[in-house]
Short mmCIF file of C-alpha atoms in Angstrom, two decimals:
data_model
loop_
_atom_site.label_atom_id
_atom_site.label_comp_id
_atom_site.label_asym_id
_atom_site.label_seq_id
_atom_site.Cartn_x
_atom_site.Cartn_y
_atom_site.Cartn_z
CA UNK S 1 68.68 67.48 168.74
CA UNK S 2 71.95 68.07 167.03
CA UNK S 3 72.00 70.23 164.76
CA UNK S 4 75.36 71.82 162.46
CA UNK S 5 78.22 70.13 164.44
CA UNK S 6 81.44 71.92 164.21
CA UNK S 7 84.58 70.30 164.74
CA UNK S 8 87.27 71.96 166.19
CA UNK S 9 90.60 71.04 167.67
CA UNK S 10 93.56 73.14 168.77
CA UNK S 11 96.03 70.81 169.48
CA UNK S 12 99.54 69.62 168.05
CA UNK S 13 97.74 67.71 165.86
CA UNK S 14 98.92 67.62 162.39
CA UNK S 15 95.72 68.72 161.20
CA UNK S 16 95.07 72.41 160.86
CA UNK S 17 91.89 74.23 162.92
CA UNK S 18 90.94 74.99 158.95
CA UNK S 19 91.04 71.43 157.78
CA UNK S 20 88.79 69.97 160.43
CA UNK S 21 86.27 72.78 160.93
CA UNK S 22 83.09 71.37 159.16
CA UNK S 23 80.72 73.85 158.33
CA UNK S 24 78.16 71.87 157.43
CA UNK S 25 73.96 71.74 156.27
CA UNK S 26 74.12 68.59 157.59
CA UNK S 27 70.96 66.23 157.23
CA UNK S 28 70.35 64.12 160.32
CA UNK S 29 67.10 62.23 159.89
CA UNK S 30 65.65 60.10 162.91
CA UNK S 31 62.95 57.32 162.75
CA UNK S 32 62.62 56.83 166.25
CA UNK S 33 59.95 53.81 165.32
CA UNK S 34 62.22 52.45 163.28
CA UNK S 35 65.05 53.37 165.51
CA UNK S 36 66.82 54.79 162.53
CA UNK S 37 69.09 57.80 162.15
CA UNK S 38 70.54 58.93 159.20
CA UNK S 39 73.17 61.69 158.84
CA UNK S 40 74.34 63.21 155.93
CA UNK S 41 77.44 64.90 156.10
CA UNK S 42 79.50 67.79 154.01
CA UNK S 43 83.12 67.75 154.49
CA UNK S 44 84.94 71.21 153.39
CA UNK S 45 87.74 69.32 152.83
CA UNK S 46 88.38 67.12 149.36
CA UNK S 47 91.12 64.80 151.50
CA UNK S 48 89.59 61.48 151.75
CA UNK S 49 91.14 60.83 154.83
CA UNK S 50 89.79 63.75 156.49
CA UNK S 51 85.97 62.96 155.86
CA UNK S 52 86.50 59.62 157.46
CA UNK S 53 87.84 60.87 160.33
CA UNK S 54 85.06 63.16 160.75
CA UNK S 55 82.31 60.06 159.86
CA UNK S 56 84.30 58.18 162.37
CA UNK S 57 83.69 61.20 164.99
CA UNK S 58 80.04 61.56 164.02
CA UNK S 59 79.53 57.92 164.19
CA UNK S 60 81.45 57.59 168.18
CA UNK S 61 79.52 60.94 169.35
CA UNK S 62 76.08 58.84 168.29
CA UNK S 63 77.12 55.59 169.45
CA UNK S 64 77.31 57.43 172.91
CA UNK S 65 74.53 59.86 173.00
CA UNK S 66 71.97 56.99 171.61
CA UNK S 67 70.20 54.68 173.14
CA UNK S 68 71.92 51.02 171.70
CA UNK S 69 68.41 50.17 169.51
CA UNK S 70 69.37 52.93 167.08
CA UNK S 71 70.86 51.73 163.53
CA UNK S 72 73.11 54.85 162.57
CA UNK S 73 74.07 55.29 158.81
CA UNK S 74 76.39 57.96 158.03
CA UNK S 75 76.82 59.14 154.29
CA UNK S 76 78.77 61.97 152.71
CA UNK S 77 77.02 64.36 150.88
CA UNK S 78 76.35 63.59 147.11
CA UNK S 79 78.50 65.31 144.94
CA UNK S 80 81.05 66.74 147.84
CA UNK S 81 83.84 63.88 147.25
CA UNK S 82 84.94 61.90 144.56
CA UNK S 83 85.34 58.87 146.23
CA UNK S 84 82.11 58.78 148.35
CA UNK S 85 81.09 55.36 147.63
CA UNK S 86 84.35 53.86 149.28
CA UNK S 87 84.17 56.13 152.10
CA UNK S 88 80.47 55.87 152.53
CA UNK S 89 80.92 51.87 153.03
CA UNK S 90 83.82 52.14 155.44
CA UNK S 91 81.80 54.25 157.19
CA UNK S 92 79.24 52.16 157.55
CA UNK S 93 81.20 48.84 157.90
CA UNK S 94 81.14 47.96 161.45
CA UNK S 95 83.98 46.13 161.15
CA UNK S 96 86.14 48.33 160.10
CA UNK S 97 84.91 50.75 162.78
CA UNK S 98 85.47 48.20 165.01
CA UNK S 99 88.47 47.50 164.46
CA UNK S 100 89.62 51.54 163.71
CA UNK S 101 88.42 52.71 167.12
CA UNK S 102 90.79 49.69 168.43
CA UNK S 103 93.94 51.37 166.81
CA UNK S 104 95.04 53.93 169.54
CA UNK S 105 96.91 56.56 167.22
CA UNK S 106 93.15 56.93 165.65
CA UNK S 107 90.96 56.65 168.79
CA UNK S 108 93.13 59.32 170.24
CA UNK S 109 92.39 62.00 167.06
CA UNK S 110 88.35 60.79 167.75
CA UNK S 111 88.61 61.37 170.97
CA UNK S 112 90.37 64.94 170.78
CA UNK S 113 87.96 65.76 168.27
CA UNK S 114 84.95 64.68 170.59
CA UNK S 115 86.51 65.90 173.73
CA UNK S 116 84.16 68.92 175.02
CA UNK S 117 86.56 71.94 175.15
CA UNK S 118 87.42 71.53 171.68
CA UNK S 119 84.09 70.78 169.87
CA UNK S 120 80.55 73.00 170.21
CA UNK S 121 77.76 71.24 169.45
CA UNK S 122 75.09 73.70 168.87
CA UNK W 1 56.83 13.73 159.84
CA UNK W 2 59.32 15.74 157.80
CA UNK W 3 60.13 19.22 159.56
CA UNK W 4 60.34 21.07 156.04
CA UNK W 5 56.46 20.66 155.25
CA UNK W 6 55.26 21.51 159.13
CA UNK W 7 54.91 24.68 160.51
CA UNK W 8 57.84 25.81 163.06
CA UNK W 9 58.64 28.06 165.91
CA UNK W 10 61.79 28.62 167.81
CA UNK W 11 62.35 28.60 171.05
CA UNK W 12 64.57 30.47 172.76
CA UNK W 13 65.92 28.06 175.69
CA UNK W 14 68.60 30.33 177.45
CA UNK W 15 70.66 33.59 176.95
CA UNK W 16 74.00 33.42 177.70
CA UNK W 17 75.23 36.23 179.04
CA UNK W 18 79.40 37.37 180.14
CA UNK W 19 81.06 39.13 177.71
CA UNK W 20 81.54 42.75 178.12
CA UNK W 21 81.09 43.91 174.56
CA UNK W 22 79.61 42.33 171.65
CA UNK W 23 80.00 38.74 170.27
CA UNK W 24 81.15 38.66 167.03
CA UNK W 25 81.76 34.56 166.78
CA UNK W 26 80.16 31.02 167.97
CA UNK W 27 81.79 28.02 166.97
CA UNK W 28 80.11 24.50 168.23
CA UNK W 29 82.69 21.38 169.08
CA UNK W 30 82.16 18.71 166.58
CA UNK W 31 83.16 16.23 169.23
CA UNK W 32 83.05 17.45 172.52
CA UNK W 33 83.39 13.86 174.12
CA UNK W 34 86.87 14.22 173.85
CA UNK W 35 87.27 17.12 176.10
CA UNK W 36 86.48 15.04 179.32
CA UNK W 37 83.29 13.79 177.68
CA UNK W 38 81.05 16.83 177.67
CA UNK W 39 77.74 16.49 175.58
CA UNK W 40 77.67 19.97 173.99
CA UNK W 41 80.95 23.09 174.42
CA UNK W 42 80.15 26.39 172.48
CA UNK W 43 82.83 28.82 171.85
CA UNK W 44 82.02 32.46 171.79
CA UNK W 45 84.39 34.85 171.44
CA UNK W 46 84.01 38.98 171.67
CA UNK W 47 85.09 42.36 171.77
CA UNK W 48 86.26 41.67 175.04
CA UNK W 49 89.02 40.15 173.66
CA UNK W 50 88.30 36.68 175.16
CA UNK W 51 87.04 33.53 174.27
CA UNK W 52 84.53 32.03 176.55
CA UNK W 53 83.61 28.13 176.63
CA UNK W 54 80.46 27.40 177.64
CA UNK W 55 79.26 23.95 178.43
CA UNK W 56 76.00 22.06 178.62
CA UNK W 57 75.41 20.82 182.49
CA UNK W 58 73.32 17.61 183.38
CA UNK W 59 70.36 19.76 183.56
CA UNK W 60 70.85 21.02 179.96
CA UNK W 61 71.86 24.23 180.75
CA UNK W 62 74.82 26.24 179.04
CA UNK W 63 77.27 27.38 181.68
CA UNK W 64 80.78 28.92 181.39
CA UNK W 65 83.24 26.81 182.36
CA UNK W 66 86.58 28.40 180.54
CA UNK W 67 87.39 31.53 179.44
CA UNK W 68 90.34 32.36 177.52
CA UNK W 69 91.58 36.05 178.27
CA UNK W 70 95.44 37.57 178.31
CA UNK W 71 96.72 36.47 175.04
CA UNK W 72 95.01 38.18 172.22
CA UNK W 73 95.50 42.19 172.63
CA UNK W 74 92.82 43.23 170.36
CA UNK W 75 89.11 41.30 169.34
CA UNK W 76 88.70 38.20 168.91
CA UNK W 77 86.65 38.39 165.42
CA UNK W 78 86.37 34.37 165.09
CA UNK W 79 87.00 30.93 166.19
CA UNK W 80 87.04 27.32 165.05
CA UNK W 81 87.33 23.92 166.62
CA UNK W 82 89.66 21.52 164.86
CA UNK W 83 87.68 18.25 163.31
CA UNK W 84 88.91 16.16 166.41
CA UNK W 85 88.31 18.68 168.73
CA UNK W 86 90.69 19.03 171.12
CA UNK W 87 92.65 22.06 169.74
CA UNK W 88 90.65 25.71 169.31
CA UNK W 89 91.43 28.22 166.63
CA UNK W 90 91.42 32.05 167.59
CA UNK W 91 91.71 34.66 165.16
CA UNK W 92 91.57 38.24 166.21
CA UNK W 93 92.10 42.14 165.23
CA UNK W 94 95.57 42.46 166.80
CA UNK W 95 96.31 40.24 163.48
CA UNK W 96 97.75 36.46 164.83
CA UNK W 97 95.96 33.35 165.24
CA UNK W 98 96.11 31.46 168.31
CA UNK W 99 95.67 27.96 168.68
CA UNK W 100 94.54 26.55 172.10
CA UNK W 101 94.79 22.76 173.06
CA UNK W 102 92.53 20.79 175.12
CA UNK W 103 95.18 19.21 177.88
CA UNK W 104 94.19 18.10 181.20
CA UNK W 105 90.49 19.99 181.56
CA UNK W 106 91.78 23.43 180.60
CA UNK W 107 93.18 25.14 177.26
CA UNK W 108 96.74 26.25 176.72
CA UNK W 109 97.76 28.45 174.21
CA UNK W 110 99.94 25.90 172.04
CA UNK W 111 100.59 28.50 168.93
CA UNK W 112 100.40 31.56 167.34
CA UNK W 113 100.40 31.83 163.65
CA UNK W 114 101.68 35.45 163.15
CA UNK W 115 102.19 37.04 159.53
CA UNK W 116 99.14 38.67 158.40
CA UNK W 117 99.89 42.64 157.98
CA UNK W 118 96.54 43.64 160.23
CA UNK W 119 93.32 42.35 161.51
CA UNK W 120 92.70 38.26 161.32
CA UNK W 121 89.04 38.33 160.49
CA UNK W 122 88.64 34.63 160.13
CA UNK W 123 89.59 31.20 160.79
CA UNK W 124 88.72 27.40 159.53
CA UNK W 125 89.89 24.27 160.13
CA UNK W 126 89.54 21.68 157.19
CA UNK W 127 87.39 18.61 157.78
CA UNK W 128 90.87 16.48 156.78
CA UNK W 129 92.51 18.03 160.42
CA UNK W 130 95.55 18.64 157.60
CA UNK W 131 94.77 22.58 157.04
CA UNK W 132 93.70 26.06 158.69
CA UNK W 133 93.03 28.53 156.69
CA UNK W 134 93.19 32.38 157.63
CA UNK W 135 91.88 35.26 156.24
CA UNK W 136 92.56 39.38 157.30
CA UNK W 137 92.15 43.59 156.21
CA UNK W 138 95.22 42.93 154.37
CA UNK W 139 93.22 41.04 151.37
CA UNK W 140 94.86 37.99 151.58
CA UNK W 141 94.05 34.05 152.44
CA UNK W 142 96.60 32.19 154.30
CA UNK W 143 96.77 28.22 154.00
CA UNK W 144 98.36 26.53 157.37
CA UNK W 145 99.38 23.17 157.31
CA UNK W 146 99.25 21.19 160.58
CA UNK W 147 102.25 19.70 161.56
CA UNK W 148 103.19 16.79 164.46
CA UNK W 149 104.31 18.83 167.54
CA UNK W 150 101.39 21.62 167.48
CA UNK W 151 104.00 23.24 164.44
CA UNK W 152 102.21 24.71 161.84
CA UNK W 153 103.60 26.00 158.81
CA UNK W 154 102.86 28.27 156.30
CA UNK W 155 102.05 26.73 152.69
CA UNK W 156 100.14 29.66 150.93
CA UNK W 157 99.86 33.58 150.69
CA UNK W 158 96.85 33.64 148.35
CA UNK W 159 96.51 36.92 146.84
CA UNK W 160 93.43 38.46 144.52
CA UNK W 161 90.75 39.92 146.40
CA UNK W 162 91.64 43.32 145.97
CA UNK W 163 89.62 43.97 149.31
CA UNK W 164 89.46 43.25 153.07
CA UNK W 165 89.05 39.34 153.08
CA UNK W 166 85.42 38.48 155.64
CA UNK W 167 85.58 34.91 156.00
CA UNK W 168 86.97 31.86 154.67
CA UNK W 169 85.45 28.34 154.75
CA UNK W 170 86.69 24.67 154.01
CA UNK W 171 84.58 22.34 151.77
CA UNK W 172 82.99 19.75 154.30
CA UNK W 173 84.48 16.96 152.68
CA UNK W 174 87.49 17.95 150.45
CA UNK W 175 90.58 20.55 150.73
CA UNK W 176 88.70 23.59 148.74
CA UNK W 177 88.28 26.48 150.51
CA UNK W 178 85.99 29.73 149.89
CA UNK W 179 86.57 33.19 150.58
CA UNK W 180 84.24 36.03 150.70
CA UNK W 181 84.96 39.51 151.00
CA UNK W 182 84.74 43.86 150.81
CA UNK W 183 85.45 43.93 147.20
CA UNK W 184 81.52 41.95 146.66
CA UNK W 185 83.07 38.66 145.09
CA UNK W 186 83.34 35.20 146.47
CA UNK W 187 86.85 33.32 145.75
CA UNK W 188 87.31 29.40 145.37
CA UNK W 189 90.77 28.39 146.08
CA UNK W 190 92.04 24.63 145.05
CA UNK W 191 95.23 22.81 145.13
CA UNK W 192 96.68 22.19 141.44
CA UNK W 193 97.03 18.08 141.59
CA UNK W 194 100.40 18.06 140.09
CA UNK W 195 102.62 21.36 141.55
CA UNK W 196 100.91 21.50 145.60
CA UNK W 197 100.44 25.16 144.51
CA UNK W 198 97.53 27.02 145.81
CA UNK W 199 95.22 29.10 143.17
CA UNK W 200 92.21 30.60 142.48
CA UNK W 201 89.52 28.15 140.18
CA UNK W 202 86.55 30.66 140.41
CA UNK W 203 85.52 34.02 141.37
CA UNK W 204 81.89 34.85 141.58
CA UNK W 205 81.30 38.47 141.39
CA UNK W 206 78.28 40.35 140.14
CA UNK W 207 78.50 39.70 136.55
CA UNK W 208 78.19 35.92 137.76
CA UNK W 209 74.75 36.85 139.47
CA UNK W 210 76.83 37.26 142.33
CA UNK W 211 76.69 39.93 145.59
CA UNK W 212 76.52 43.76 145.08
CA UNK W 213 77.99 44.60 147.89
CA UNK W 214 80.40 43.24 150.92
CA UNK W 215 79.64 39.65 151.54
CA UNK W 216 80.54 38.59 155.05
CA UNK W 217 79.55 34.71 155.20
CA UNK W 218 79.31 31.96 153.89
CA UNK W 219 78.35 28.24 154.13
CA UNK W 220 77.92 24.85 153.08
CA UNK W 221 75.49 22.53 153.21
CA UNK W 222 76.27 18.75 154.76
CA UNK W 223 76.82 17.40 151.18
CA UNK W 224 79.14 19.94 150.10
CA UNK W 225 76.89 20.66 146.58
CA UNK W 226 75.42 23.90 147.95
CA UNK W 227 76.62 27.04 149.76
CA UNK W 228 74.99 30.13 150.91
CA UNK W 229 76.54 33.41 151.00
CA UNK W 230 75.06 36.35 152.62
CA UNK W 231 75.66 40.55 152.00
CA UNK W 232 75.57 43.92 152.92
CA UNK W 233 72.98 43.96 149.61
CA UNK W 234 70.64 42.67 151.94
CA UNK W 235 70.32 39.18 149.82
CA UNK W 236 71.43 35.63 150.42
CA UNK W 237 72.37 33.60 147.38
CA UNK W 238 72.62 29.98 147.01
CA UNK W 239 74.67 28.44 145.13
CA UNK W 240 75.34 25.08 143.48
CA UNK W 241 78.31 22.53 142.12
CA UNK W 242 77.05 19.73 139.80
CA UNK W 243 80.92 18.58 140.41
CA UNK W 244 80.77 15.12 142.06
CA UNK W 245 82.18 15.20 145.45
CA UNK W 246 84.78 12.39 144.85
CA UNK W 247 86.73 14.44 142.48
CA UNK W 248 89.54 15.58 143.53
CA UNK W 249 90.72 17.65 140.11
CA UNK W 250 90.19 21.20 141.01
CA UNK W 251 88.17 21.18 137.42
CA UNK W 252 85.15 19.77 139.39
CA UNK W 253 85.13 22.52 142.33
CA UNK W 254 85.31 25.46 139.47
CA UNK W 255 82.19 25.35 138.29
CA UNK W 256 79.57 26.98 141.24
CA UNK W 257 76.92 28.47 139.54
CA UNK W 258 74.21 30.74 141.15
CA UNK W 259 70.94 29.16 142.33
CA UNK W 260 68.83 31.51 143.63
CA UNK W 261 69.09 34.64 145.80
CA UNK W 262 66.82 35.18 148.93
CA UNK W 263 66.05 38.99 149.28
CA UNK W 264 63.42 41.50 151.06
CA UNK W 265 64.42 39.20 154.16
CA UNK W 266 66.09 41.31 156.39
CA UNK W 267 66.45 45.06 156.08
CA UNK W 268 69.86 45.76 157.04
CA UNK W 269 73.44 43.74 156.47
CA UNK W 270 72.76 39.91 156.74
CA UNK W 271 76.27 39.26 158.61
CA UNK W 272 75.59 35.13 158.90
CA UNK W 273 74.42 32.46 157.35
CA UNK W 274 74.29 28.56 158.18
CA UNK W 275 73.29 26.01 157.31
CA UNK W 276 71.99 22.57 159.31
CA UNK W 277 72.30 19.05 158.63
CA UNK W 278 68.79 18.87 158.08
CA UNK W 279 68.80 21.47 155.43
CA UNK W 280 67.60 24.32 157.30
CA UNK W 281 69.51 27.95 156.56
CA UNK W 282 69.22 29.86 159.39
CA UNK W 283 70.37 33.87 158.78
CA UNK W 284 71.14 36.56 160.90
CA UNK W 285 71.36 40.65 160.63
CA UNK W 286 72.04 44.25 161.34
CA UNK W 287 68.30 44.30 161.66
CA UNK W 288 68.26 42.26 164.76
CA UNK W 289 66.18 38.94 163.01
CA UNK W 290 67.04 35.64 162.44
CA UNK W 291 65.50 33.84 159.51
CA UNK W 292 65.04 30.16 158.35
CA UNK W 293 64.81 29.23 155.05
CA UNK W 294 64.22 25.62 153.74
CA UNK W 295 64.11 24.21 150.16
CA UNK W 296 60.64 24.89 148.36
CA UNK W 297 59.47 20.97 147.78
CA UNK W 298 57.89 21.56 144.57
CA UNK W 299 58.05 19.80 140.83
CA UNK W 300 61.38 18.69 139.85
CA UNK W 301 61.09 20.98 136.22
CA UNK W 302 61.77 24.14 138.02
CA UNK W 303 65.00 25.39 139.18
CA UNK W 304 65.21 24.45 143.39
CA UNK W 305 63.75 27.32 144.85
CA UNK W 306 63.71 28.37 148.69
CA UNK W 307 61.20 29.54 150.78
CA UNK W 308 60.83 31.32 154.33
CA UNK W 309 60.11 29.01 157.23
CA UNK W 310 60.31 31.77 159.87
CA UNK W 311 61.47 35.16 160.79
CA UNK W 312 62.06 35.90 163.69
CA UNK W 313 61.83 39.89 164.55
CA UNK W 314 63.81 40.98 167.86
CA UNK W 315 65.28 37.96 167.92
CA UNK W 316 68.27 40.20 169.88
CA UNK W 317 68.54 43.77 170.99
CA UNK W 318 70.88 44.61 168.64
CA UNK W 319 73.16 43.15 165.39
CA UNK W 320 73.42 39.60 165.36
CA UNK W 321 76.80 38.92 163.99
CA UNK W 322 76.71 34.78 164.18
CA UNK W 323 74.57 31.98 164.19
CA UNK W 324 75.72 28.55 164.23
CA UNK W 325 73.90 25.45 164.17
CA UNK W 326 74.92 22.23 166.46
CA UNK W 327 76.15 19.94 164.52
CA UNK W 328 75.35 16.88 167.52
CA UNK W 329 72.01 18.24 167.45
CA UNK W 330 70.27 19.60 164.29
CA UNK W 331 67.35 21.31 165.68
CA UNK W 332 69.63 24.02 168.28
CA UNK W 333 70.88 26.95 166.98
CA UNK W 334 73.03 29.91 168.50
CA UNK W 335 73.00 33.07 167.74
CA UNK W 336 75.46 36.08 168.89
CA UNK W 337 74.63 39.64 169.08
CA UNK W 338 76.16 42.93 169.69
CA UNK W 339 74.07 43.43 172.67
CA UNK W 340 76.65 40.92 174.34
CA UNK W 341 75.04 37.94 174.30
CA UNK W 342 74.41 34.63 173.13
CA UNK W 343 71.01 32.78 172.69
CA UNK W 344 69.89 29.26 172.27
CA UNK W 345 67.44 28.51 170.42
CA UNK W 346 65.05 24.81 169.63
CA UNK W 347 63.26 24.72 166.36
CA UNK W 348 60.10 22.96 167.11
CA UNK W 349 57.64 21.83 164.94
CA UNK W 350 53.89 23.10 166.22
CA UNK W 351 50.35 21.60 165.24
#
């Protein structure tokens, strides 16, 4: 399904091609009983900010691909970030998603990130 | 025949369907008579950014008969009907309140309470009519007083969750008002007697047996001696005041003390919690089920315990975000959802 999602943008953007390529072993598990997915995620980057962008990305690109039944948790890798317990639960308060995909300046980085001639999803 | 001993099933009666995204909020009209005498008006209000009003027809049908678009610019996370019920509360993401009167079979926009630094995630409307209360991302409460002329002024900037602030909820019967939020703890906020000064009397976080994780709702029961709270940790917890009601010395609202927690439920984030006038909590979650839990009628040694009258698997396609008793008619219940709709539900007793 998807499998090692690399992130890529060339843009104006203030973030660097470097700082947003994730080269990742990333876990994605799928109960499709349960209607389920999990995916664990390994930012290269230490900046906090930067690994919820890319959960943020991850979690858009699954909201649209899935079919609505799914329940998607995303998680950081264990060990990869020192503050993955506060990222891990904005990533997985709806809420805040919510209301994060409603602030344009954000939406617009998502969307650039998600936008097919900048990402390969192999 | 009491309803708590009997067995139950609920019915659903009608879907309401509308909105273009999900439904985050319901909020029933405690008096709907006085909006040109209809018998039941439920607000609902979405991702769509509107508010919707839908009202029950001779036929006992739900239809839509208002709906409130092209003032808020972001969602509309909650509403609340003042005790009167003429005049609406909308709180929403683009971070002001608005507050809609009743006038002439329509609502106008009469206010907009602006000040919070981001997203309004909640509004209540005391049982006195005197106070809103309003609660946001930018971890604080804010205390409204009503004023003659639709004015409202601001009368407190309570600060001390150290998180996102979920929801915040008047005491049925006197000016205390609770707070739940991100940072896992549960705030009770008082007036001191002598200086009108807002403050905190009691925080219940996990070293009081309280939440491990985000807790989104909360709510009372008719008497005002119990309220449920429910989390992201998968648990509801009741909890209890022995204060007597009548006092009005914030002393007697400081001392809730945890009752009993309700877990293995629901397997994802239990977003709401309510309770009926018959006693009945009805719950709602990520997981798409709505549960009812009643009071385990037992031997008066033990601690009050609470048992499972139904769970209802499926209950929506997706999340359900809200469900909300009617207070004019204690078996109904409505439930929201992030599949965009709204259900109503009967619970009936069976044989």
């Amino acid at each position: 399904m998807l499998s090692h999602p690399t992130l890529m943008t060339s843009t104006e953007h203030p973030y660097s091609l470097e700082e947003l390529k994730v080269v990742s072993e990333d876990s994605i598990e799928v109960d499709d009983k349960l209607s389920h997915v999990r995916v664990v995620f390994t930012p290269t980057v230490e900046h906090c900010s930067m690994a919820t962008i890319i959960g943020l990305c991850i979690r858009v690109k699954l909201m649209r691909s899935l079919p609505s039944r799914f329940k998607v948790d995303i998680l950081v890798a264990p060990g990869t970030h020192e503050t993955e317990a506060s990222i891990n639960k904005q990533l997985n308060d709806k809420e805040r998603v919510a209301a994060a995909l409603e602030n344009p300046n954000l939406l617009e980085i998502v969307e650039e990130c998600l936008s097919p001639s900048f990402q390969t999803w192999t | 025949m009491e309803l708590l001993d009997s067995n139950v099933d609920l019915k659903e009666l009608q879907k309401l369907q509308g909105h273009a995204d999900r439904v985050w909020g319901l909020a029933w009209n405690p008096a709907p008579h006085n909006c040109g005498g209809a018998s039941a008006m439920l607000a609902s209000c979405s991702g769509d950014k509107t508010l919707r009003i839908w009202q029950m027809g001779p036929t006992h049908r739900f239809d839509c008969s208002t709906i409130l678009e092209d003032t808020h610019t972001r969602t509309v996370r909650s509403c609340a009907w003042s005790p009167c019920g003429k005049f609406l509360a909308t709180a929403s993401f683009d971070s002001t309140t608005a507050i809609w009167k009743y006038v002439g079979g329509d609502f106008e926009c009469v206010a907009t309470l602006e000040g919070h630094e981001n997203e309004v995630k909640s509004v209540t409307w005391s049982s006195s009519g005197t106070f809103l209360a309003t609660c946001s991302r930018d971890k604080t409460v804010w205390i409204w007083e009503v004023q003659p002329g639709d004015e409202y002024d601001c009368v407190a900037v309570l600060q001390g969750h150290s998180q996102d602030v979920k929801m915040v909820q008047w005491h049925p019967l006197v000016d205390v008002l609770v707070s739940v939020s991100y940072d896992n703890s549960i705030k009770v906020w008082a007036e001191d007697g002598d200086s009108d000064d807002w403050h905190c009397v009691q925080t219940l976080n996990e070293g009081s047996s309280g939440h491990a994780s985000t807790v989104w709702s909360v709510a009372f029961n008719s008497s005002g001696d119990r309220m449920v709270t429910s989390s992201d940790d998968l648990t509801l917890k009741i909890w209890d005041t022995s204060s007597a009601i009548s006092q009005t010395d914030t002393e007697g609202f400081a001392s809730w003390r945890h009752l009993c927690t309700l877990s293995g439920y629901h397997g994802r984030t239990i977003f709401s919690a309510h309770w009926s006038s018959e006693g009945i909590i009805a719950s709602g979650a990520g997981d798409d089920a709505l549960c009812l839990f009643v009071e385990e009628k037992g031997n008066s040694i033990e601690e009050p315990s609470y048992r499972l009258l139904l769970k209802k698997e499926k209950a929506h396609d997706m999340d359900i975000n809200s469900v909300r008793w009617n207070p004019k008619d204690q078996r109904i219940l409505a439930s929201a959802s992030d599949d965009g709709t709204i259900k109503i539900w009967e619970v009936r007793e069976i044989s």
